[in-house]
mmCIF file with all atom_site columns, C-alpha atoms and ligand atoms in Angstrom:
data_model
loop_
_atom_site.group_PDB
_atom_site.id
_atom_site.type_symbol
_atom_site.label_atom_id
_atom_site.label_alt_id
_atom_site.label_comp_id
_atom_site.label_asym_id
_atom_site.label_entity_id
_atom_site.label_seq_id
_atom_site.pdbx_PDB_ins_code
_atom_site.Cartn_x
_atom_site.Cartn_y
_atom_site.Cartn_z
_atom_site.occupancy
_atom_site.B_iso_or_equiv
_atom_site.pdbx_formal_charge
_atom_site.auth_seq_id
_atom_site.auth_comp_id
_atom_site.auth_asym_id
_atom_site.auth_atom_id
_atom_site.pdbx_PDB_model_num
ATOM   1   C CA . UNK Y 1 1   ? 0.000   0.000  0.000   1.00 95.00 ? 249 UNK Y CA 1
ATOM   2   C CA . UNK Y 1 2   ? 1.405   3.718  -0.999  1.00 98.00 ? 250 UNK Y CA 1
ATOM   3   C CA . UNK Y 1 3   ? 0.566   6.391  1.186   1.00 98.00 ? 251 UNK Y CA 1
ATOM   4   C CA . UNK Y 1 4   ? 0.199   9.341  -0.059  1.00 98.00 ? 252 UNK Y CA 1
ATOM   5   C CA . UNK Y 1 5   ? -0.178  12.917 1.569   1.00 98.00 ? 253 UNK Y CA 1
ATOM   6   C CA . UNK Y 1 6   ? -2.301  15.952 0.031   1.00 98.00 ? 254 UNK Y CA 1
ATOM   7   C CA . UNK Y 1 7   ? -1.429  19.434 -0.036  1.00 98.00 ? 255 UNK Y CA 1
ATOM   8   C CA . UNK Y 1 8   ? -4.259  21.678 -0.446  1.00 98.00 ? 256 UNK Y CA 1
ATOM   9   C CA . UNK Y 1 9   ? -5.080  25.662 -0.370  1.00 98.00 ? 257 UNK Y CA 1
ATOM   10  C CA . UNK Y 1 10  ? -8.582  25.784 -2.131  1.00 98.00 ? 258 UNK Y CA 1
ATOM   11  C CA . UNK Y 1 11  ? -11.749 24.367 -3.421  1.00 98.00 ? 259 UNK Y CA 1
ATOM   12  C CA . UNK Y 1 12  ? -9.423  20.977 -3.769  1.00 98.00 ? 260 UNK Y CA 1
ATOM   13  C CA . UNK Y 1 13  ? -12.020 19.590 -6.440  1.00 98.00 ? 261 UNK Y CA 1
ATOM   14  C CA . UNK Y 1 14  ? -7.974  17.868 -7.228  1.00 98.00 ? 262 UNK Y CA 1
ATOM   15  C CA . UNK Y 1 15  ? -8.488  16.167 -4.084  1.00 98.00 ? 263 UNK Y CA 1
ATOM   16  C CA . UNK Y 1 16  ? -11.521 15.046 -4.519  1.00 98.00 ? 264 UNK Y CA 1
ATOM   17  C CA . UNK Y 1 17  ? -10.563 13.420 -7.944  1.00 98.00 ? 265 UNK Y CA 1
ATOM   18  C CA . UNK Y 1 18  ? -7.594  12.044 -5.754  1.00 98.00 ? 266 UNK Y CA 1
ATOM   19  C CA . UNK Y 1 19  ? -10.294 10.452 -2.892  1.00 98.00 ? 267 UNK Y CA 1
ATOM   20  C CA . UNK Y 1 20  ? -12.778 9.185  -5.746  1.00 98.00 ? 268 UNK Y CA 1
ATOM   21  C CA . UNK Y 1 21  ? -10.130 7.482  -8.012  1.00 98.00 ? 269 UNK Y CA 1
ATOM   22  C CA . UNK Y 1 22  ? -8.506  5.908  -5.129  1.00 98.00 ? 270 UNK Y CA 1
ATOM   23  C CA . UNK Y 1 23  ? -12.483 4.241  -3.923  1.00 98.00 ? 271 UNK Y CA 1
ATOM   24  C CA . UNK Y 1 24  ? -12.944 3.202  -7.571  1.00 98.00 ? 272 UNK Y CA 1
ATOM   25  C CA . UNK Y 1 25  ? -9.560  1.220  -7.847  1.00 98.00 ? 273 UNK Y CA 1
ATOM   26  C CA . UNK Y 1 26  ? -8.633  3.774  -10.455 1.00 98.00 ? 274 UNK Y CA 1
ATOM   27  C CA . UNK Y 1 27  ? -5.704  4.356  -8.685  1.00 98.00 ? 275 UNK Y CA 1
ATOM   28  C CA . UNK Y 1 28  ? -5.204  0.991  -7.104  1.00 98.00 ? 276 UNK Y CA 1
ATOM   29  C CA . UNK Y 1 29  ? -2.625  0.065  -3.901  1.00 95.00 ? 277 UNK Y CA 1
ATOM   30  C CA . UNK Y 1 30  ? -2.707  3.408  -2.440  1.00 98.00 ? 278 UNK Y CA 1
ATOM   31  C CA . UNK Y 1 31  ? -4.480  5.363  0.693   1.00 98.00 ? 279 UNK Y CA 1
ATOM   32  C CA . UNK Y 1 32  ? -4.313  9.196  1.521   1.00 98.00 ? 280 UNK Y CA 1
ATOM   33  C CA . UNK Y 1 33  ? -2.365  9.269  4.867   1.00 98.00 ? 281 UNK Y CA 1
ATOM   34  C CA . UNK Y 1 34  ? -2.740  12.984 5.761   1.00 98.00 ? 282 UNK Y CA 1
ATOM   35  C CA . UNK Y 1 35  ? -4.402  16.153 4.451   1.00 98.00 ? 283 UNK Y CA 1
ATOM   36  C CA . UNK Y 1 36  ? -2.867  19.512 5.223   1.00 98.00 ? 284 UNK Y CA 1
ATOM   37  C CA . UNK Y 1 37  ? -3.635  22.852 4.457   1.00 98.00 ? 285 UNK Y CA 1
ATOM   38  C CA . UNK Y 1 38  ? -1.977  26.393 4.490   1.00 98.00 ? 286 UNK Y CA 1
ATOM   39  C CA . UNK Y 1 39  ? -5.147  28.305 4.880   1.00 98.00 ? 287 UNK Y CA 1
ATOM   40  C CA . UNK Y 1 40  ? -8.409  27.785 5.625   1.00 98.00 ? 288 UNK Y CA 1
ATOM   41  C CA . UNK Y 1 41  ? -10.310 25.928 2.617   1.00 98.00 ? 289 UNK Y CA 1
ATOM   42  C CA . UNK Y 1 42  ? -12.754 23.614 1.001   1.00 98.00 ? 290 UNK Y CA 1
ATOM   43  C CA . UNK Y 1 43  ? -10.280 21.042 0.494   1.00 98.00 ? 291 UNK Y CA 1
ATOM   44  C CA . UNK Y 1 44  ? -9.887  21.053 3.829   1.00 98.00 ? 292 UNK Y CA 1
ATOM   45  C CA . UNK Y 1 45  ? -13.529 20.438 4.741   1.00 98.00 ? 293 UNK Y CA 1
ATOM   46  C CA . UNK Y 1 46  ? -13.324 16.999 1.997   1.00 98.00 ? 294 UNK Y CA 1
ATOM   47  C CA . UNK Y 1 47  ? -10.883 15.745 3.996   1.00 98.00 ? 295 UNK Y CA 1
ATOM   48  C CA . UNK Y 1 48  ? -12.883 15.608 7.493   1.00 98.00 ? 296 UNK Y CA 1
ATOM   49  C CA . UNK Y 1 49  ? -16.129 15.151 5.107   1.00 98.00 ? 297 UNK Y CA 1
ATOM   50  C CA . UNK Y 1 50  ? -14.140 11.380 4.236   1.00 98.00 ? 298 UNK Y CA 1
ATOM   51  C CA . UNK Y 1 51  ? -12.103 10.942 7.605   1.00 98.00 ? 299 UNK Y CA 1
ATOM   52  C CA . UNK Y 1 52  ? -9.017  11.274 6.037   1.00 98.00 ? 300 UNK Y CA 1
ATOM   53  C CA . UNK Y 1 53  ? -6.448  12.597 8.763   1.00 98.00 ? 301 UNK Y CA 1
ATOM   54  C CA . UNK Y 1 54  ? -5.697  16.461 8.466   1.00 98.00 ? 302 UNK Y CA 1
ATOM   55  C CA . UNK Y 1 55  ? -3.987  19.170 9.340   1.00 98.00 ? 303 UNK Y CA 1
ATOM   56  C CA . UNK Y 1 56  ? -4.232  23.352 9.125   1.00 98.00 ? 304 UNK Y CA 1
ATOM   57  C CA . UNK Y 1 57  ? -1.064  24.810 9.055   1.00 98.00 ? 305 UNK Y CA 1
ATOM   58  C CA . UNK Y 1 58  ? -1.151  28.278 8.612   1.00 98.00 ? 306 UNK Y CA 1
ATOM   59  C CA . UNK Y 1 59  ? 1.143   29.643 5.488   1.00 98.00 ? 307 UNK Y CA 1
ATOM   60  C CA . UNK Y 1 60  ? 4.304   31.761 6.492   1.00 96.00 ? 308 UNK Y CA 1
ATOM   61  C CA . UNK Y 1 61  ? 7.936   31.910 6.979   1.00 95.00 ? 309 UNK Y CA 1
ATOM   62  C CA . UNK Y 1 62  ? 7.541   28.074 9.339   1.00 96.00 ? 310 UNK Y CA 1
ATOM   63  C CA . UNK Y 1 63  ? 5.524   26.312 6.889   1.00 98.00 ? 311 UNK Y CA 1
ATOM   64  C CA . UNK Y 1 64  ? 7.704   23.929 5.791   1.00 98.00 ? 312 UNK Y CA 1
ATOM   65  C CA . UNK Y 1 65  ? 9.506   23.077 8.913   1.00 97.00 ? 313 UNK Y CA 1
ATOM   66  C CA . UNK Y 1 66  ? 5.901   22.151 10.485  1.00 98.00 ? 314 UNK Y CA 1
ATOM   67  C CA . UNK Y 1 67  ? 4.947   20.428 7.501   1.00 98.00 ? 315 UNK Y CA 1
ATOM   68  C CA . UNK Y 1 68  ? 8.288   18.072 7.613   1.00 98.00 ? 316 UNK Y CA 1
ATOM   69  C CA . UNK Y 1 69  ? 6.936   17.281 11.762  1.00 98.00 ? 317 UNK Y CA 1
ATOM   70  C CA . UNK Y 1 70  ? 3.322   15.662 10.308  1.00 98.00 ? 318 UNK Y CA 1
ATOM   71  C CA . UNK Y 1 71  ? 4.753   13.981 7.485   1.00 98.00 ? 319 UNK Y CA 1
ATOM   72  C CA . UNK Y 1 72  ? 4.614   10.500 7.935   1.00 97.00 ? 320 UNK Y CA 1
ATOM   73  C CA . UNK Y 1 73  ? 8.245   8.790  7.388   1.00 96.00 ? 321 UNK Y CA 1
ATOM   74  C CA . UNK Y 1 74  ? 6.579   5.858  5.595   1.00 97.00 ? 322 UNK Y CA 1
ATOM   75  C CA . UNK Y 1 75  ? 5.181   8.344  2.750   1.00 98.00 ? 323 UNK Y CA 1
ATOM   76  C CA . UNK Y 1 76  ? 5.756   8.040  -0.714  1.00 98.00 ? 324 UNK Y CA 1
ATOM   77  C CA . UNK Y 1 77  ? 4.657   10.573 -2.556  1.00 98.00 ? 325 UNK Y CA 1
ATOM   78  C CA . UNK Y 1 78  ? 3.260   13.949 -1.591  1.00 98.00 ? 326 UNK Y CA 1
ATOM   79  C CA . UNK Y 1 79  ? 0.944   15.628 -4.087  1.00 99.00 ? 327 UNK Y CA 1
ATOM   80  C CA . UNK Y 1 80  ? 0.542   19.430 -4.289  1.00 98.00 ? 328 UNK Y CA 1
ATOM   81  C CA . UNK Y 1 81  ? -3.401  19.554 -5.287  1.00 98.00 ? 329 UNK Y CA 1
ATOM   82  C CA . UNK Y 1 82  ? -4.021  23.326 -5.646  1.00 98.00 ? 330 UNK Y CA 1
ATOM   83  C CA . UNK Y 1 83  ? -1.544  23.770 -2.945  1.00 98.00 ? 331 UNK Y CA 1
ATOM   84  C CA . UNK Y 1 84  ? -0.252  28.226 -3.127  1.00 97.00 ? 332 UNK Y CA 1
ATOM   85  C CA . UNK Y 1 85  ? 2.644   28.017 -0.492  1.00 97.00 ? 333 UNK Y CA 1
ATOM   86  C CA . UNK Y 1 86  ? 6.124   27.754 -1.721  1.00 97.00 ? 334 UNK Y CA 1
ATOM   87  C CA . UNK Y 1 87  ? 8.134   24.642 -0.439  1.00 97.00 ? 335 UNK Y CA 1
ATOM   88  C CA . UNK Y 1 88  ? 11.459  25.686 1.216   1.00 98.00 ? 336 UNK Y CA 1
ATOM   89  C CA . UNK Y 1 89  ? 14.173  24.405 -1.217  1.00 97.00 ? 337 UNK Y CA 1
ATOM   90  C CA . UNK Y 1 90  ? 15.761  22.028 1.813   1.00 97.00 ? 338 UNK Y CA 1
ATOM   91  C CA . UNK Y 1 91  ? 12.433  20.544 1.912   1.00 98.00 ? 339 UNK Y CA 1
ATOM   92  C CA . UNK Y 1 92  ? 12.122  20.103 -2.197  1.00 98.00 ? 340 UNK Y CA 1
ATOM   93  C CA . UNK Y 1 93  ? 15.493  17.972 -1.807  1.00 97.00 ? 341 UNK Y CA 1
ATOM   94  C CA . UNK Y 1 94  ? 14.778  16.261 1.348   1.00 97.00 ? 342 UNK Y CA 1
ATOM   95  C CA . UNK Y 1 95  ? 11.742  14.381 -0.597  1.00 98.00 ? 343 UNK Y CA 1
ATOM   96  C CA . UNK Y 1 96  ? 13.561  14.511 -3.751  1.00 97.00 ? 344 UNK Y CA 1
ATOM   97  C CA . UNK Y 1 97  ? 11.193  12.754 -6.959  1.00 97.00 ? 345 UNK Y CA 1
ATOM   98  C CA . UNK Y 1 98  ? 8.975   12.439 -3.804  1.00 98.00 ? 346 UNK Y CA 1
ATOM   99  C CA . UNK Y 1 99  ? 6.675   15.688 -4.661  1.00 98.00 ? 347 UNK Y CA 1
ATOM   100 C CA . UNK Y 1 100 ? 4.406   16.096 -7.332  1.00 98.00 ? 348 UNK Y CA 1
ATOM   101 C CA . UNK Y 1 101 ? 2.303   19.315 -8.221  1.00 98.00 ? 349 UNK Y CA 1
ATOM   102 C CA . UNK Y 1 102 ? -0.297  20.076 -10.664 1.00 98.00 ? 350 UNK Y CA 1
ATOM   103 C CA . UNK Y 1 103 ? 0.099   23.277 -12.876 1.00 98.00 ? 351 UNK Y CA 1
ATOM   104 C CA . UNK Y 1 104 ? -2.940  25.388 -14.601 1.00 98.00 ? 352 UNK Y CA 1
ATOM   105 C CA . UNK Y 1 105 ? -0.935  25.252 -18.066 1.00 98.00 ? 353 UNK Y CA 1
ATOM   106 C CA . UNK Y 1 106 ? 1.153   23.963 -20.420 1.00 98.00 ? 354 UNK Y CA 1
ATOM   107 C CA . UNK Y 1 107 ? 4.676   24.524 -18.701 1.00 98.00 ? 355 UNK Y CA 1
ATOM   108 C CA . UNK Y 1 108 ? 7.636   25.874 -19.294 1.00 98.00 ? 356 UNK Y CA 1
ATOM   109 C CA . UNK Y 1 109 ? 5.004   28.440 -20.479 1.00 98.00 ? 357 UNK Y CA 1
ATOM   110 C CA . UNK Y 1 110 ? 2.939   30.703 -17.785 1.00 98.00 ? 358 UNK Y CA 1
ATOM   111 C CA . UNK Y 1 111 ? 4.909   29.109 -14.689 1.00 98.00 ? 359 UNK Y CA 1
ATOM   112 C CA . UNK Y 1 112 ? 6.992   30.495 -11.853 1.00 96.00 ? 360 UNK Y CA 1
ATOM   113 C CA . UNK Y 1 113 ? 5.943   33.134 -9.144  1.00 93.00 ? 361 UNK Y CA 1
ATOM   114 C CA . UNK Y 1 114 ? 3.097   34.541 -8.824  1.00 94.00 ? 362 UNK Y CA 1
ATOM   115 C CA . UNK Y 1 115 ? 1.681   32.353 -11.593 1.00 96.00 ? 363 UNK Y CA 1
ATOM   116 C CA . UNK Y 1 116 ? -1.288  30.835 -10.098 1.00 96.00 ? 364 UNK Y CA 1
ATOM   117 C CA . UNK Y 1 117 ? -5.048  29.671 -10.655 1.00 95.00 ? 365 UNK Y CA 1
ATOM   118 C CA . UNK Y 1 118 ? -6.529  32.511 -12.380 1.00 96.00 ? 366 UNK Y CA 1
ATOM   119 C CA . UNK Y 1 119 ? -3.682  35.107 -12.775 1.00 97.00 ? 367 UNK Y CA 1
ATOM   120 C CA . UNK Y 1 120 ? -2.171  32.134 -15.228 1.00 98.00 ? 368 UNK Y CA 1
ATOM   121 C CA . UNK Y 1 121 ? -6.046  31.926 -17.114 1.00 98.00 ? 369 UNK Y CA 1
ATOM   122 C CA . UNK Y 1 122 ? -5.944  35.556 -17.298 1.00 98.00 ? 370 UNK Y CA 1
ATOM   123 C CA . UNK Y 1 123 ? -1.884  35.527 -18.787 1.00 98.00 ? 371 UNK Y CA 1
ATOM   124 C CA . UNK Y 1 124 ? -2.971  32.851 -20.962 1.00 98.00 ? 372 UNK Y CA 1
ATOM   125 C CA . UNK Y 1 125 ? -5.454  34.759 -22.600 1.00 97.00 ? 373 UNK Y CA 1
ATOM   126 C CA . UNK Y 1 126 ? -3.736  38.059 -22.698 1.00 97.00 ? 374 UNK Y CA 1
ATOM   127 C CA . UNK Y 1 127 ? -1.475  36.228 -24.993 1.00 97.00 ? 375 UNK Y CA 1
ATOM   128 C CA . UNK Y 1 128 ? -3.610  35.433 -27.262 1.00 97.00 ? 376 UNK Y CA 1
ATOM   129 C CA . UNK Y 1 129 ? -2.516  31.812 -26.777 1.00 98.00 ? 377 UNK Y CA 1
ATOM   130 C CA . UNK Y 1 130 ? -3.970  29.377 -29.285 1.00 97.00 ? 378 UNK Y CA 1
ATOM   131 C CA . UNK Y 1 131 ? -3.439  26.683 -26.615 1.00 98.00 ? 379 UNK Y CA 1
ATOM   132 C CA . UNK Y 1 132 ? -3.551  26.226 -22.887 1.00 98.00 ? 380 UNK Y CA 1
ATOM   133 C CA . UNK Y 1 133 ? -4.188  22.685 -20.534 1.00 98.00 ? 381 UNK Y CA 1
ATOM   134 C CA . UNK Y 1 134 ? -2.138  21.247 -17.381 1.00 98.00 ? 382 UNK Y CA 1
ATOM   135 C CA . UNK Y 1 135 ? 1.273   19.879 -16.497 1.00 98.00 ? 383 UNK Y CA 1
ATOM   136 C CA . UNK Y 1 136 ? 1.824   17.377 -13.616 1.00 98.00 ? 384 UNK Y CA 1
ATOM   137 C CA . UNK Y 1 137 ? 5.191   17.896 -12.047 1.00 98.00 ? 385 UNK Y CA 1
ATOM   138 C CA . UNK Y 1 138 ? 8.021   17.127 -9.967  1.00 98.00 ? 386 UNK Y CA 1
ATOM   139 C CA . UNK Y 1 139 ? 8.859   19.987 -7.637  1.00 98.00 ? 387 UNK Y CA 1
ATOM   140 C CA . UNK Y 1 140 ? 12.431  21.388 -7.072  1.00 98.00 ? 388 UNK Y CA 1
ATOM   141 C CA . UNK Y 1 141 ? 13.437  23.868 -5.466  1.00 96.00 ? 389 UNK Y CA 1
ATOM   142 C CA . UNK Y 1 142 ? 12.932  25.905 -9.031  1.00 96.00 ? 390 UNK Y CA 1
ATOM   143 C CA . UNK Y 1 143 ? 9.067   27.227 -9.269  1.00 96.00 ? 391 UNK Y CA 1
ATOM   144 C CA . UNK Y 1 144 ? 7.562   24.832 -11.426 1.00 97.00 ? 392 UNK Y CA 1
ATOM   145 C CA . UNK Y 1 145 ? 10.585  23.757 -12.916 1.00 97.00 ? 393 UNK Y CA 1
ATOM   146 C CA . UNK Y 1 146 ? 11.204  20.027 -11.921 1.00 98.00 ? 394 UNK Y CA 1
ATOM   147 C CA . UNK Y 1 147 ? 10.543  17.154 -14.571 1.00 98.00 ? 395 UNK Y CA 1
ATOM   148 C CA . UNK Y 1 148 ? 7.557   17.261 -16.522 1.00 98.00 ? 396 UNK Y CA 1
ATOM   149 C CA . UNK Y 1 149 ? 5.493   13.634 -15.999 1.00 98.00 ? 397 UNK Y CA 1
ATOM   150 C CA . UNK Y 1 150 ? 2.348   14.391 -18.004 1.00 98.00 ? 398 UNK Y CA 1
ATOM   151 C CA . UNK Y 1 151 ? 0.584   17.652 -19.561 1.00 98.00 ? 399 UNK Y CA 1
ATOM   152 C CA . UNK Y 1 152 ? -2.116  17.641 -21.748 1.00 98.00 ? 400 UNK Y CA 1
ATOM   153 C CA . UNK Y 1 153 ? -3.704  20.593 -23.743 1.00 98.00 ? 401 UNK Y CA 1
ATOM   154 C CA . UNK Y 1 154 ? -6.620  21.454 -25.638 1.00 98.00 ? 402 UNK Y CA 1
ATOM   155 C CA . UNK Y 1 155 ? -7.655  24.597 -27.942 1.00 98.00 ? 403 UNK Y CA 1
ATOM   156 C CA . UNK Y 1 156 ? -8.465  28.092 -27.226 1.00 98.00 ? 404 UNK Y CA 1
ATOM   157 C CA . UNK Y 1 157 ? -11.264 29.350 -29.055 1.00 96.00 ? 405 UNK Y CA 1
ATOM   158 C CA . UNK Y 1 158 ? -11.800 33.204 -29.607 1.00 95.00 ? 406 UNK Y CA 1
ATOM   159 C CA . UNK Y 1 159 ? -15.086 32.758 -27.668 1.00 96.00 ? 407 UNK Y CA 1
ATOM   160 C CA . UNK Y 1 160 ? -12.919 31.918 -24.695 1.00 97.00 ? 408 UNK Y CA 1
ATOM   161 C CA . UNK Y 1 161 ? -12.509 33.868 -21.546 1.00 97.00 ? 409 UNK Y CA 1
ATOM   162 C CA . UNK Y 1 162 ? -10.239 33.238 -18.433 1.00 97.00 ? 410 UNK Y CA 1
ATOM   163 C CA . UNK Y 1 163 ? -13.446 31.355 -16.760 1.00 97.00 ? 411 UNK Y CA 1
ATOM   164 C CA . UNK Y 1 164 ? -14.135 28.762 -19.359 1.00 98.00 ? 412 UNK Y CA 1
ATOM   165 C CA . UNK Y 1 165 ? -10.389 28.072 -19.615 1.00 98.00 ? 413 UNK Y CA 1
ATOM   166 C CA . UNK Y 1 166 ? -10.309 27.941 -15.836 1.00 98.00 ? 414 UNK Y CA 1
ATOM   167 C CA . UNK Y 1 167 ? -13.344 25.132 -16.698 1.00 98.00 ? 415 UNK Y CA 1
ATOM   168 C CA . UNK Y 1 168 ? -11.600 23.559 -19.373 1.00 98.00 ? 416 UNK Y CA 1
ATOM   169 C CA . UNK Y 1 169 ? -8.097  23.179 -17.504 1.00 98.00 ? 417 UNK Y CA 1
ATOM   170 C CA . UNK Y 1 170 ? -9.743  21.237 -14.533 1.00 98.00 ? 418 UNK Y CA 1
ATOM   171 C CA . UNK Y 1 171 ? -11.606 18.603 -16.877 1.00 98.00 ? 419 UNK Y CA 1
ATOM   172 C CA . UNK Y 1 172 ? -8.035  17.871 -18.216 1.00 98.00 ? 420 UNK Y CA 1
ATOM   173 C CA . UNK Y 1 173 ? -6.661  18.300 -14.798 1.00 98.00 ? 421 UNK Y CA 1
ATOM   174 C CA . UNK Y 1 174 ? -9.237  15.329 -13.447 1.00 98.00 ? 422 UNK Y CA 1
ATOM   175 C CA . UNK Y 1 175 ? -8.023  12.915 -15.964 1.00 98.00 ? 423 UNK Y CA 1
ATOM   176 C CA . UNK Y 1 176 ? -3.858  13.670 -15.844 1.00 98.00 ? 424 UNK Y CA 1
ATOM   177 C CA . UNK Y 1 177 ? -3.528  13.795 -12.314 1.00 98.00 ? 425 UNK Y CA 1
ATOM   178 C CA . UNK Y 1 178 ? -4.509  10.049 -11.658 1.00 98.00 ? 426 UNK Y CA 1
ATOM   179 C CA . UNK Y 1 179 ? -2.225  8.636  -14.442 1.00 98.00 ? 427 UNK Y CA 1
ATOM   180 C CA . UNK Y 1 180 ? 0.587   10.515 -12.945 1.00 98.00 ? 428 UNK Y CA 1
ATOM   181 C CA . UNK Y 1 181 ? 0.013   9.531  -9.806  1.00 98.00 ? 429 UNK Y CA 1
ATOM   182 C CA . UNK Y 1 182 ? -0.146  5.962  -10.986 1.00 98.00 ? 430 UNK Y CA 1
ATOM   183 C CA . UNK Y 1 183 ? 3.514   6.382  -12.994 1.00 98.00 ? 431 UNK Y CA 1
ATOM   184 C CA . UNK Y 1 184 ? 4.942   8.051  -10.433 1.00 98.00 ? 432 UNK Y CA 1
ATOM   185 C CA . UNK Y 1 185 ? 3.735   4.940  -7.971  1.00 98.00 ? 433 UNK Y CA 1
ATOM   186 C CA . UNK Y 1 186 ? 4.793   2.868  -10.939 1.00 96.00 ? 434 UNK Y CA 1
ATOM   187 C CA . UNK Y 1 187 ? 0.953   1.214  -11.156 1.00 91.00 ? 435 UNK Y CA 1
HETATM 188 C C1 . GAR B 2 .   ? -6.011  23.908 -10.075 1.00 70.57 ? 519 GAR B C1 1
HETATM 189 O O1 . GAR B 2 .   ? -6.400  24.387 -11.338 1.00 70.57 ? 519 GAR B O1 1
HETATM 190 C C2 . GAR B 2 .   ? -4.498  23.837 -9.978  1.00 70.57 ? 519 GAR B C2 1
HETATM 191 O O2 . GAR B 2 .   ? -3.868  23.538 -11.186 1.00 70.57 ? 519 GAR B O2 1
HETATM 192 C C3 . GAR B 2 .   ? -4.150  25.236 -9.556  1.00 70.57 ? 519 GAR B C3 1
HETATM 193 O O3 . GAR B 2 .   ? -5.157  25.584 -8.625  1.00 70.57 ? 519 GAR B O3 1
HETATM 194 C C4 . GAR B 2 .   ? -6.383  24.925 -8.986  1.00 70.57 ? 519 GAR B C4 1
HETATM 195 C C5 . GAR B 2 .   ? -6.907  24.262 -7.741  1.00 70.57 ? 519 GAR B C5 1
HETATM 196 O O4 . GAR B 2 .   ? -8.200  23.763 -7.931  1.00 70.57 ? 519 GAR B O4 1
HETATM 197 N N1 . GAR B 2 .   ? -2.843  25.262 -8.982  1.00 70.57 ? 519 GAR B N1 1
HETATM 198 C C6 . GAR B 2 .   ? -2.013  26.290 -9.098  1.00 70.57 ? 519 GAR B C6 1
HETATM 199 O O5 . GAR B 2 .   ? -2.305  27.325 -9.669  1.00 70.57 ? 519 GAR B O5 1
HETATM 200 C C7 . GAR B 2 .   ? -0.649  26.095 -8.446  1.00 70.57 ? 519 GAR B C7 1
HETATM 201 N N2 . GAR B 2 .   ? 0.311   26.990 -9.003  1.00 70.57 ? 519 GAR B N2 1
HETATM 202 P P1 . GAR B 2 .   ? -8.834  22.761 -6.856  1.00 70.57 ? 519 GAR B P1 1
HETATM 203 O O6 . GAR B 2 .   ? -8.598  23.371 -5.481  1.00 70.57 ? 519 GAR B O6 1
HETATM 204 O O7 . GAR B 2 .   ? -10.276 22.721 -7.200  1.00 70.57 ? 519 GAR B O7 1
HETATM 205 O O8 . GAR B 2 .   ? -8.156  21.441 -7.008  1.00 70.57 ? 519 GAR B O8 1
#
C-alpha cells in the first residue's frame, strides 16, 4: 500500500478526484495518509467530510519546517493539489522525486511566481494563446521547474474567456492527475 499525503489551499475539487479514483480502484494500492492545508479551505472540509487525517497549518515563513513534523516517514509521494505556499528548497530535496504538483498550463510556459489559478487563465489569454491545458510535475526547489510527468492541452477558441479556460483546464486536470500519480507509484 502507498501512502500518499495531500497538499491543499482551495476548493481541492484535485483532491476530490484524488479520494474518488482511489475508492474506484482507479488508482489501485494506495491510501491518503494525511491532508494539510496552508489556509483555511474547502479542500480542507473533503478531507474531514471522508475521515481522512488532516492538518491546518497556517502559510508563512515556518511552513515547511511544520509540515516536515506531520509527514509520515513511511510516505511516498506527496501531491501538491491546488496547494499556493512555496516549499522551502531544503524541503524540495529532502523528498527529492517524492513531490508532485499540478500546474494550470502547459509549462515551461505561464509558470513560476506569482503564476497561479486565475492570474495564469488571465496571462494565458492576454497572450492570445492558441493553446492552454495542465502539467503534472516534480517539484524542485525551481518554481515549477522540476521534470515534466504528463501535460495535456486542448484549444483556445476566440469565444474563450479566463473562466471557461479555468473550466476547461480542470476537466483535463481530473483525468492527468490520476495517471501521474499511478507512474509516479509505478501502477
Ligand atoms: C487547479 O487548477 C491547480 O492547477 C491550480 O489551482 C487549482 C486548484 O483547484 N494550482 C495552481 O495554480 C498552483 N500553481 P482545486 O482546489 O479545485 O483542485
Amino acid at each position: 500500500m502507498k501512502n500518499l499525503v495531500i497538499l491543499v489551499s482551495g476548493s481541492g475539487t484535485n483532491l476530490q478526484r484524488i479520494i474518488d479514483t482511489i475508492d474506484n480502484g482507479e488508482i489501485p494500492n494506495a491510501k491518503i495518509s494525511l491532508v494539510v492545508a496552508d489556509r483555511e479551505c474547502y479542500g480542507l472540509e473533503r478531507a474531514k467530510n471522508h475521515n481522512i487525517s488532516n492538518v491546518l497549518i497556517p502559510r508563512g515563513k515556518n511552513f515547511s519546517s511544520e509540515l516536515s513534523k506531520v509527514i509520515p516517514e513511511n510516505t511516498d509521494l506527496i501531491v501538491l493539489a491546488g496547494f499556493l505556499s512555496i516549499l522551502k528548497p531544503e524541503f524540495c530535496e529532502n523528498w527529492d522525486r517524492k513531490i508532485i504538483n499540478i500546474h494550470p498550463a502547459l509549462l515551461p510556459k505561464f509558470g513560476g511566481k506569482g503564476m497561479w489559478g486565475h492570474h495564469v487563465h488571465n496571462a494565458v489569454i492576454e497572450a492570445k494563446e492558441k493553446e492552454s491545458g495542465a502539467t503534472v510535475h516534480f517539484v524542485t526547489s525551481g518554481i515549477d521547474e522540476g521534470e515534466i510527468i504528463l501535460q495535456k492541452s486542448f484549444s483556445i477558441t476566440e469565444n474563450d474567456i479566463p473562466e471557461s479556460v479555468a473550466e476547461k483546464v480542470h476537466l483535463i486536470e481530473y483525468e492527468i492527475f490520476p495517471e501521474a500519480i499511478n507512474k509516479v507509484l509505478g501502477n
